[in-house]
GROMACS .gro file of C-alpha atoms in nm:
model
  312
    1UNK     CA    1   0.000   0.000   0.000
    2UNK     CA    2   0.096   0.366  -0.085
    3UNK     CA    3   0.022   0.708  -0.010
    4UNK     CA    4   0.222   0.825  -0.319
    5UNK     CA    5  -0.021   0.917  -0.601
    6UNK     CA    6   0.272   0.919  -0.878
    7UNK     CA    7   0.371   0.574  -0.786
    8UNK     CA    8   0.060   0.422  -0.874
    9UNK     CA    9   0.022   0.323  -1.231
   10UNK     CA   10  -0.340   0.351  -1.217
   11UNK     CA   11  -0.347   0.680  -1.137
   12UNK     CA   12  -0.086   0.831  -1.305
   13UNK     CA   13  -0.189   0.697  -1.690
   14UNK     CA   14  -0.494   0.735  -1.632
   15UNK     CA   15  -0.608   1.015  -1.426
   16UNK     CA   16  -0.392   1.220  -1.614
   17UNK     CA   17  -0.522   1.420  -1.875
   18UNK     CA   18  -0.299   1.384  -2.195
   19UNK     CA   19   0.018   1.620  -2.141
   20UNK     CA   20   0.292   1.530  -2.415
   21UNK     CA   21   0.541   1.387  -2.225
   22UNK     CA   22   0.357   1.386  -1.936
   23UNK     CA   23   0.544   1.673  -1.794
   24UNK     CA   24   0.383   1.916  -1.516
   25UNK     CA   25   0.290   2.211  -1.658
   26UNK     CA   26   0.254   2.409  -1.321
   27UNK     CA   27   0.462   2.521  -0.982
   28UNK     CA   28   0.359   2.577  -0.673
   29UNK     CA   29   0.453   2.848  -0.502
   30UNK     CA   30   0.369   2.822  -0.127
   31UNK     CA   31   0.241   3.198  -0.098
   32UNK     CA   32  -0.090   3.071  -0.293
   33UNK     CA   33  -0.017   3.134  -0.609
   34UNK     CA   34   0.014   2.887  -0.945
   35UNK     CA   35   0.288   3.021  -1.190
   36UNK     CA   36   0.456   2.861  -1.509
   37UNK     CA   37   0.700   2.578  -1.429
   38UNK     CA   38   1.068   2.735  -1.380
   39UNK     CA   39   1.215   2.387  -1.332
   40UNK     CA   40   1.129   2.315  -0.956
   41UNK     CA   41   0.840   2.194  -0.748
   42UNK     CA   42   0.660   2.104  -1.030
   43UNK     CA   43   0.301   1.974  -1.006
   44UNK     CA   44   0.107   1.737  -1.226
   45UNK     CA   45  -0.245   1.879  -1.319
   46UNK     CA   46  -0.424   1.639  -1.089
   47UNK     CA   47  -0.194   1.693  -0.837
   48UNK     CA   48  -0.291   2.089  -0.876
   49UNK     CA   49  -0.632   1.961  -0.848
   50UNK     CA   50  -0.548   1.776  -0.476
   51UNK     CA   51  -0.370   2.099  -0.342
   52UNK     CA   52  -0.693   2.281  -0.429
   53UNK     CA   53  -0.947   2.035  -0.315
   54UNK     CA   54  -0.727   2.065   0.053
   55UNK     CA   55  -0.788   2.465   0.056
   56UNK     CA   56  -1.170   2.360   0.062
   57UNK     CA   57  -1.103   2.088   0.392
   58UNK     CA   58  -1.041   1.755   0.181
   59UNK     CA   59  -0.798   1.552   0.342
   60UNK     CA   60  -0.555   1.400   0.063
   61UNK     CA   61  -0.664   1.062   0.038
   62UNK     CA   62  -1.018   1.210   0.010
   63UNK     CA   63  -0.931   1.386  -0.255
   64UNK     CA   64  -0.772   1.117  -0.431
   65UNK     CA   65  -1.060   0.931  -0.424
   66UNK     CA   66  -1.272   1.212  -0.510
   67UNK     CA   67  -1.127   1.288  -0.834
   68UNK     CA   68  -1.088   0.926  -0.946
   69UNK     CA   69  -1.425   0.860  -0.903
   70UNK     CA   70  -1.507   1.205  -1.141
   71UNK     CA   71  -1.311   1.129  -1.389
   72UNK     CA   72  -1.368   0.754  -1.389
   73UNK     CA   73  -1.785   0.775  -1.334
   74UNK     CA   74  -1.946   0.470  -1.062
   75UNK     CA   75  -1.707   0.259  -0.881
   76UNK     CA   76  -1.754  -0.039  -0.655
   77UNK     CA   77  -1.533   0.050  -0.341
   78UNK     CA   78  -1.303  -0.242  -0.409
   79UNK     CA   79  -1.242  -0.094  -0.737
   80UNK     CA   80  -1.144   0.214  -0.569
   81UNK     CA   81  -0.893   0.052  -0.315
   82UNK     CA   82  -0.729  -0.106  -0.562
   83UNK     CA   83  -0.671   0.174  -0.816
   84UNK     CA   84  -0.540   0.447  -0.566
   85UNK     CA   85  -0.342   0.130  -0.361
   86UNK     CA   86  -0.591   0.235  -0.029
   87UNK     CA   87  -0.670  -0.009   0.282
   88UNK     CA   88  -1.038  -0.141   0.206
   89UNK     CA   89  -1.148  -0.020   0.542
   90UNK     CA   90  -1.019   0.357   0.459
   91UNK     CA   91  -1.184   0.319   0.139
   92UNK     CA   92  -1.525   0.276   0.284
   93UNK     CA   93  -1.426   0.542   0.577
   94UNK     CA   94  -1.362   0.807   0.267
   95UNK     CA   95  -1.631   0.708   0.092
   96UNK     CA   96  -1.903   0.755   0.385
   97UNK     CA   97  -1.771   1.081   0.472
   98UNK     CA   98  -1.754   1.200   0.131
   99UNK     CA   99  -2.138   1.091   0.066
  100UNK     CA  100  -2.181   1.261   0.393
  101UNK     CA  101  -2.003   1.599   0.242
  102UNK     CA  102  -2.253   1.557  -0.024
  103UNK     CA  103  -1.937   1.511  -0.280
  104UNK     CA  104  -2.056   1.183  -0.392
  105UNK     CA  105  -2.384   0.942  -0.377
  106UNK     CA  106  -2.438   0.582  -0.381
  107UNK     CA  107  -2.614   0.391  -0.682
  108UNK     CA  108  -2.809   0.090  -0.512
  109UNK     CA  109  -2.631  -0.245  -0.657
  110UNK     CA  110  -2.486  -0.539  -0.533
  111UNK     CA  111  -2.179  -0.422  -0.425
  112UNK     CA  112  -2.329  -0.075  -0.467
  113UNK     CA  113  -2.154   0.204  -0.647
  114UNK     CA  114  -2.030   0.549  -0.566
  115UNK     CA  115  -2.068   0.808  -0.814
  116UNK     CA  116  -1.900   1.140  -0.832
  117UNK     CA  117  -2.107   1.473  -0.826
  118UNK     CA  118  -1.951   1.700  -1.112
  119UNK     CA  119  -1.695   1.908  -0.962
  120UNK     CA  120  -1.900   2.287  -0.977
  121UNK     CA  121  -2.165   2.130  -0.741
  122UNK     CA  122  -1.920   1.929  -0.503
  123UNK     CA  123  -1.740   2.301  -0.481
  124UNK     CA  124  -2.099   2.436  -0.430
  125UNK     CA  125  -2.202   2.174  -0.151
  126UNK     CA  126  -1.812   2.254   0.011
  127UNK     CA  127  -1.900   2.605   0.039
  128UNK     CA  128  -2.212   2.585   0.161
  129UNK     CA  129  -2.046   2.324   0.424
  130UNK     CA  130  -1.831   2.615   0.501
  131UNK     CA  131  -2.114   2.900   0.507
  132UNK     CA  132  -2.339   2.715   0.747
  133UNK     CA  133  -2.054   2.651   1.005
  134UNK     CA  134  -1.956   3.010   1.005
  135UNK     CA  135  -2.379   3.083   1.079
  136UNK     CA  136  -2.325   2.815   1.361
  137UNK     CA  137  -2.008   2.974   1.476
  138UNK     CA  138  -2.187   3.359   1.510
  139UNK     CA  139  -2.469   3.177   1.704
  140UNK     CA  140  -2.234   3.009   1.901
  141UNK     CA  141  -2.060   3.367   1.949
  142UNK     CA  142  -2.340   3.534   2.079
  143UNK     CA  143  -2.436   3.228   2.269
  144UNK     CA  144  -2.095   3.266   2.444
  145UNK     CA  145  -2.085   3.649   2.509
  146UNK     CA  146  -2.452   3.649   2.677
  147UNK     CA  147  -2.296   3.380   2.928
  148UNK     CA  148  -1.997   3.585   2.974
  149UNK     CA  149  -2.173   3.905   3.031
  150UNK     CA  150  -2.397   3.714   3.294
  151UNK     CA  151  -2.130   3.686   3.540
  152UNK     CA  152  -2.098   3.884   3.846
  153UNK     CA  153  -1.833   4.130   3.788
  154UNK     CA  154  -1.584   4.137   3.972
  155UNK     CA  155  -1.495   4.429   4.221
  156UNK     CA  156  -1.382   4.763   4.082
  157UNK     CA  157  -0.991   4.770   4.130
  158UNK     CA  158  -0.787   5.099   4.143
  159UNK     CA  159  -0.496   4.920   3.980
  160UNK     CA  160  -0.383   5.087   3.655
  161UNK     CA  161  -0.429   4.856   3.345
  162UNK     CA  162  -0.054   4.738   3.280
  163UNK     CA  163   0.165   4.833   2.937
  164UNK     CA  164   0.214   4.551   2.769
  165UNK     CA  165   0.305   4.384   2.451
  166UNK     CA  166   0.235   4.120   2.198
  167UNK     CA  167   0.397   3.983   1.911
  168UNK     CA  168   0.157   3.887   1.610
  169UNK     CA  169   0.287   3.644   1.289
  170UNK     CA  170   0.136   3.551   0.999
  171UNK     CA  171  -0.122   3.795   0.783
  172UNK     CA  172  -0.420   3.673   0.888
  173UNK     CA  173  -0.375   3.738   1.270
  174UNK     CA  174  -0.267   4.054   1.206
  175UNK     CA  175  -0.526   4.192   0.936
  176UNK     CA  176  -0.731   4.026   1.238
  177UNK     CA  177  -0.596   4.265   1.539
  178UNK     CA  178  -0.595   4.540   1.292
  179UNK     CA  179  -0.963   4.550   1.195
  180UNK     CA  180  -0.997   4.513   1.609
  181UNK     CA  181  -0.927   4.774   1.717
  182UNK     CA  182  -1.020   5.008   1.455
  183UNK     CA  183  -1.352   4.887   1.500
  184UNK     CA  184  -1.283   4.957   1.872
  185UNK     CA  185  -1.181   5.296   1.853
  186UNK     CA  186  -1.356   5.586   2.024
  187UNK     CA  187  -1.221   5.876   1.900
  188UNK     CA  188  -0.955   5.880   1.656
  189UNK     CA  189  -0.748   5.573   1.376
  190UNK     CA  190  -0.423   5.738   1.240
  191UNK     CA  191  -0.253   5.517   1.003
  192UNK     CA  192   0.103   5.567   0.864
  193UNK     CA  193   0.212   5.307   0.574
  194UNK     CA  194   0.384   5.295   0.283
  195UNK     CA  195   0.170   5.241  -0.043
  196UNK     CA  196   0.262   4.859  -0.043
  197UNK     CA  197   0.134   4.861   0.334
  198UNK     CA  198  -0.175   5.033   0.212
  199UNK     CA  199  -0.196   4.791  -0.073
  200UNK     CA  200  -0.204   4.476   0.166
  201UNK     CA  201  -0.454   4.608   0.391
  202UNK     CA  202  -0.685   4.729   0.120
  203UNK     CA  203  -0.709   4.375  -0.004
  204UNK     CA  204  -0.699   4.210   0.318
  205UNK     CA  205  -1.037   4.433   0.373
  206UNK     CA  206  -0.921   4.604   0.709
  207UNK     CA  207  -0.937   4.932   0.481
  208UNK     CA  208  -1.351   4.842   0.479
  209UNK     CA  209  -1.346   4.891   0.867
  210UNK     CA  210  -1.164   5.216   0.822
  211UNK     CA  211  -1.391   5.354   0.622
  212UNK     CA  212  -1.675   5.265   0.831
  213UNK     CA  213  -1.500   5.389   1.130
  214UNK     CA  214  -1.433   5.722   0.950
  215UNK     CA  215  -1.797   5.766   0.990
  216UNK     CA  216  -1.829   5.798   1.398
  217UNK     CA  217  -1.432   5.896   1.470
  218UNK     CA  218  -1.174   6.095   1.329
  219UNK     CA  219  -0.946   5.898   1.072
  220UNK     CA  220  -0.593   6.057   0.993
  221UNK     CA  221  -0.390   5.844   0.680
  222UNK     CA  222  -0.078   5.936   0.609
  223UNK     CA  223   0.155   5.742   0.288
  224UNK     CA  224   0.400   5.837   0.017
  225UNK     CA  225   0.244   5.918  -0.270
  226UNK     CA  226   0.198   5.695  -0.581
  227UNK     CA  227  -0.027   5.568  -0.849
  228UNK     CA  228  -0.110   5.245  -0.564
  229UNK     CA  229  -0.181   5.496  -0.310
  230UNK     CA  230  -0.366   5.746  -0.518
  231UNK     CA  231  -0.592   5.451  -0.614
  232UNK     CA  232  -0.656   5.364  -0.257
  233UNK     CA  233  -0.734   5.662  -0.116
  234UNK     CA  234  -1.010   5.707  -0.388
  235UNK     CA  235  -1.196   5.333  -0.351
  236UNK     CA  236  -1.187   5.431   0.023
  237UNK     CA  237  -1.343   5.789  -0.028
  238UNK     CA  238  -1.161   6.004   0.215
  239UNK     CA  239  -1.250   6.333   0.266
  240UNK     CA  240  -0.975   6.523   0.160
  241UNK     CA  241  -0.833   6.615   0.541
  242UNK     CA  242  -0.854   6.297   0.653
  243UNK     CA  243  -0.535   6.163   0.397
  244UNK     CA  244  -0.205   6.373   0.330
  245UNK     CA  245   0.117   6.240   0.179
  246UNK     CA  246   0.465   6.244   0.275
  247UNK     CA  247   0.817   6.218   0.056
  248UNK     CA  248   0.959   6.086   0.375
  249UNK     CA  249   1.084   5.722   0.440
  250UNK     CA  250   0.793   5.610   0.699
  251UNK     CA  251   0.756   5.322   0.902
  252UNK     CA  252   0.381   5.168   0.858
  253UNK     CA  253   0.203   5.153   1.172
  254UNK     CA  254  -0.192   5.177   1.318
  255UNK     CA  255  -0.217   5.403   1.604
  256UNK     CA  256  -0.553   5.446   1.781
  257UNK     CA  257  -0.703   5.672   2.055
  258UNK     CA  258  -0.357   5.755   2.119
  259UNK     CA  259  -0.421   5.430   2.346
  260UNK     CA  260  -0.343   5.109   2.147
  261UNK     CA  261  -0.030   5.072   1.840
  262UNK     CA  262   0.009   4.829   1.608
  263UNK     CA  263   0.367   4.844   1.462
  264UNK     CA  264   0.429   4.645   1.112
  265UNK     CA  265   0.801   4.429   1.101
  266UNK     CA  266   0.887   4.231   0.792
  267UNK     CA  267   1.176   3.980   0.778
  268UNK     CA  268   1.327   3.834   0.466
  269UNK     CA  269   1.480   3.444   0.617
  270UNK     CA  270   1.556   3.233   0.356
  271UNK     CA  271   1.438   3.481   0.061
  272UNK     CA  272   1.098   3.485   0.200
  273UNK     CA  273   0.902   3.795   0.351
  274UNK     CA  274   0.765   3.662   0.699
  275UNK     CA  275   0.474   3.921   0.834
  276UNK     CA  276   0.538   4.022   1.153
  277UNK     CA  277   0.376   4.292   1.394
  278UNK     CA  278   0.378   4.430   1.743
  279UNK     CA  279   0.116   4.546   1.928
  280UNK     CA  280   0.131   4.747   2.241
  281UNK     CA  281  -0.057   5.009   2.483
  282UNK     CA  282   0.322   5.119   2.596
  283UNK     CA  283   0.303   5.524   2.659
  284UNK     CA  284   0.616   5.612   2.553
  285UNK     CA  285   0.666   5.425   2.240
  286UNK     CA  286   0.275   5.577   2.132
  287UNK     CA  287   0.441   5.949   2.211
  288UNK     CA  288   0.739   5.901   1.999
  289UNK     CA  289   0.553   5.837   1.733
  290UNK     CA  290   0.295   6.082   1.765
  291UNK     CA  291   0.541   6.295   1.592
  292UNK     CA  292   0.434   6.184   1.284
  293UNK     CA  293   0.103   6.360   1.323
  294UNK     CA  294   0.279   6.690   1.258
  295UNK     CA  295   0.332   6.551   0.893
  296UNK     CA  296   0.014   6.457   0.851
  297UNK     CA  297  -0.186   6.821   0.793
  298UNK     CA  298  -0.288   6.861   0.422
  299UNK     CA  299  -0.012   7.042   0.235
  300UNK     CA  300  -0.136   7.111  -0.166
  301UNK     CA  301   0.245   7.194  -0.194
  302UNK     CA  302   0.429   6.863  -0.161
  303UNK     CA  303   0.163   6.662  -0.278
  304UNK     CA  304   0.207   6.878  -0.599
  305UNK     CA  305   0.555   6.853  -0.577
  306UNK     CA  306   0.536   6.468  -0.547
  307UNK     CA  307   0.324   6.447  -0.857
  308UNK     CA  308   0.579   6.632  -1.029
  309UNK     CA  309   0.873   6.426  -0.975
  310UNK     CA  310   0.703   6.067  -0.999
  311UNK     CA  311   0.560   6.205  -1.361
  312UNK     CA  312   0.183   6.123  -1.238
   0.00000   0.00000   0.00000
């Protein structure tokens, strides 16, 4: 028995769709993203498909069997073992939970068969997998503060909340702490990035909580000017004090209240950019970089004089 999808004959001359030479014809690139084969990591096109079947929650051998069973129509489960070299007994575990996932259904026979749903609905039913455990999740949420806010609380303390801080890694955490407490804020979000900075957290969609924010509290954005930027600040619709831009060689950080900073590191190790970010409530490091703020008034002058020299 193997695990190794390119070592089974079955599966690789037949799964296959026709490639001359049976070469890959993609990379992977662990950032996400599919490119044209440069000679390394190279990925068959089924093997494309498994990566992408595993970003919807399909365990590999689940995805194996999965695909054969699309591209091969009904198969008895033995059938199935033996072509993708699988334990009988994880065979009919895959199977059940894929029926279960509403990825395939069973044609009444003797042994029965297992047929394949066409690949647009299986994503369909995946999603909608997805979709209703996020709805149980916010129920759950709510479910969760009600309890918490049912508890006694505790006595009031005169003990001054403690400076801290807290090292975040990886995108998603910190697009996560980012939208936090700019939905948080009470009076005031000043942001300071460059125009890639910007870039990232206009995708990432912590921009969209800005903008909402920039209806109850004062928003300050301050980045180097550029065509990215210029773009940015328009889809975003700042009024036109609430942006400025700078020719100066700024650090990219989310300040708000005055209260609560989120400072933005990136590290290079091994030729790849590792997101990094620091968040703190620490006075001092807030008040040295409240500086910044005197950069931030509107000034017709250098923005003009930006334009000039970057030809825009």
């Amino acid at each position: 028995m193997t695990d190794n999808f390119e070592d089974d004959p079955v599966s690789e001359t037949a799964l296959l769709p026709p490639i001359e030479g049976r070469e890959p014809i993609l990379s992977y690139k662990k950032n996400g993203i599919w490119k044209p084969s440069l000679g390394h990591e190279k990925l068959t096109v089924i093997e494309l498909m498994q990566e992408s079947l595993s970003k919807f929650g399909l365990l590999k051998n689940e995805a194996k069997v999965y695909l054969y069973l699309a591209r091969f129509g009904g198969q008895k489960a033995q059938r199935v073992s033996e072509a993708l070299s699988l334990h009988r007994t994880e065979t009919y575990k895959i199977l059940k939970k894929l029926e279960k996932m509403g990825l395939i259904y069973r044609v009444l026979d003797k042994p029965a068969k297992f047929v394949a749903l066409p690949i647009d609905q299986a994503l369909s039913n995946l999603i909608e997998i997805k979709r209703q455990r996020l709805m149980l999740l916010e129920k759950a949420k709510e479910e969760i503060v009600k309890l918490w806010l049912s508890l006694p609380r505790p006595s009031e303390s005169s003990e001054v909340e403690k400076e801290s801080f807290q090292v975040l890694k990886g995108m998603l955490r910190i697009n996560a702490k980012a939208s936090e407490i700019i939905r948080n804020a009470k009076k005031e979000v000043f942001i300071v990035a460059t125009d890639d900075k910007l870039f990232q957290m206009f995708h990432s969609g912590v921009l969209d909580d800005l903008r909402r924010s920039s209806r109850r509290v004062n928003v300050k954005l301050l980045t180097n000017y550029s065509l990215k930027s210029h773009f940015i600040v328009k889809k975003i619709r700042l009024n036109k004090g609430e942006f400025s831009y700078t020719d100066l060689n700024i650090p990219s950080f989310i300040l708000v209240d005055e209260e609560e900073l989120l400072f933005f590191l990136e590290d290079h190790i091994d030729n790849k950019k590792e997101f990094r970010a620091m968040w703190t409530n620490q006075k001092e490091i807030i008040k040295a970089l409240r500086i910044l703020r005197f950069f931030s008034a509107e000034d017709e002058k250098v923005t003009k004089g930006l334009k000039m020299r970057l030809n825009l």
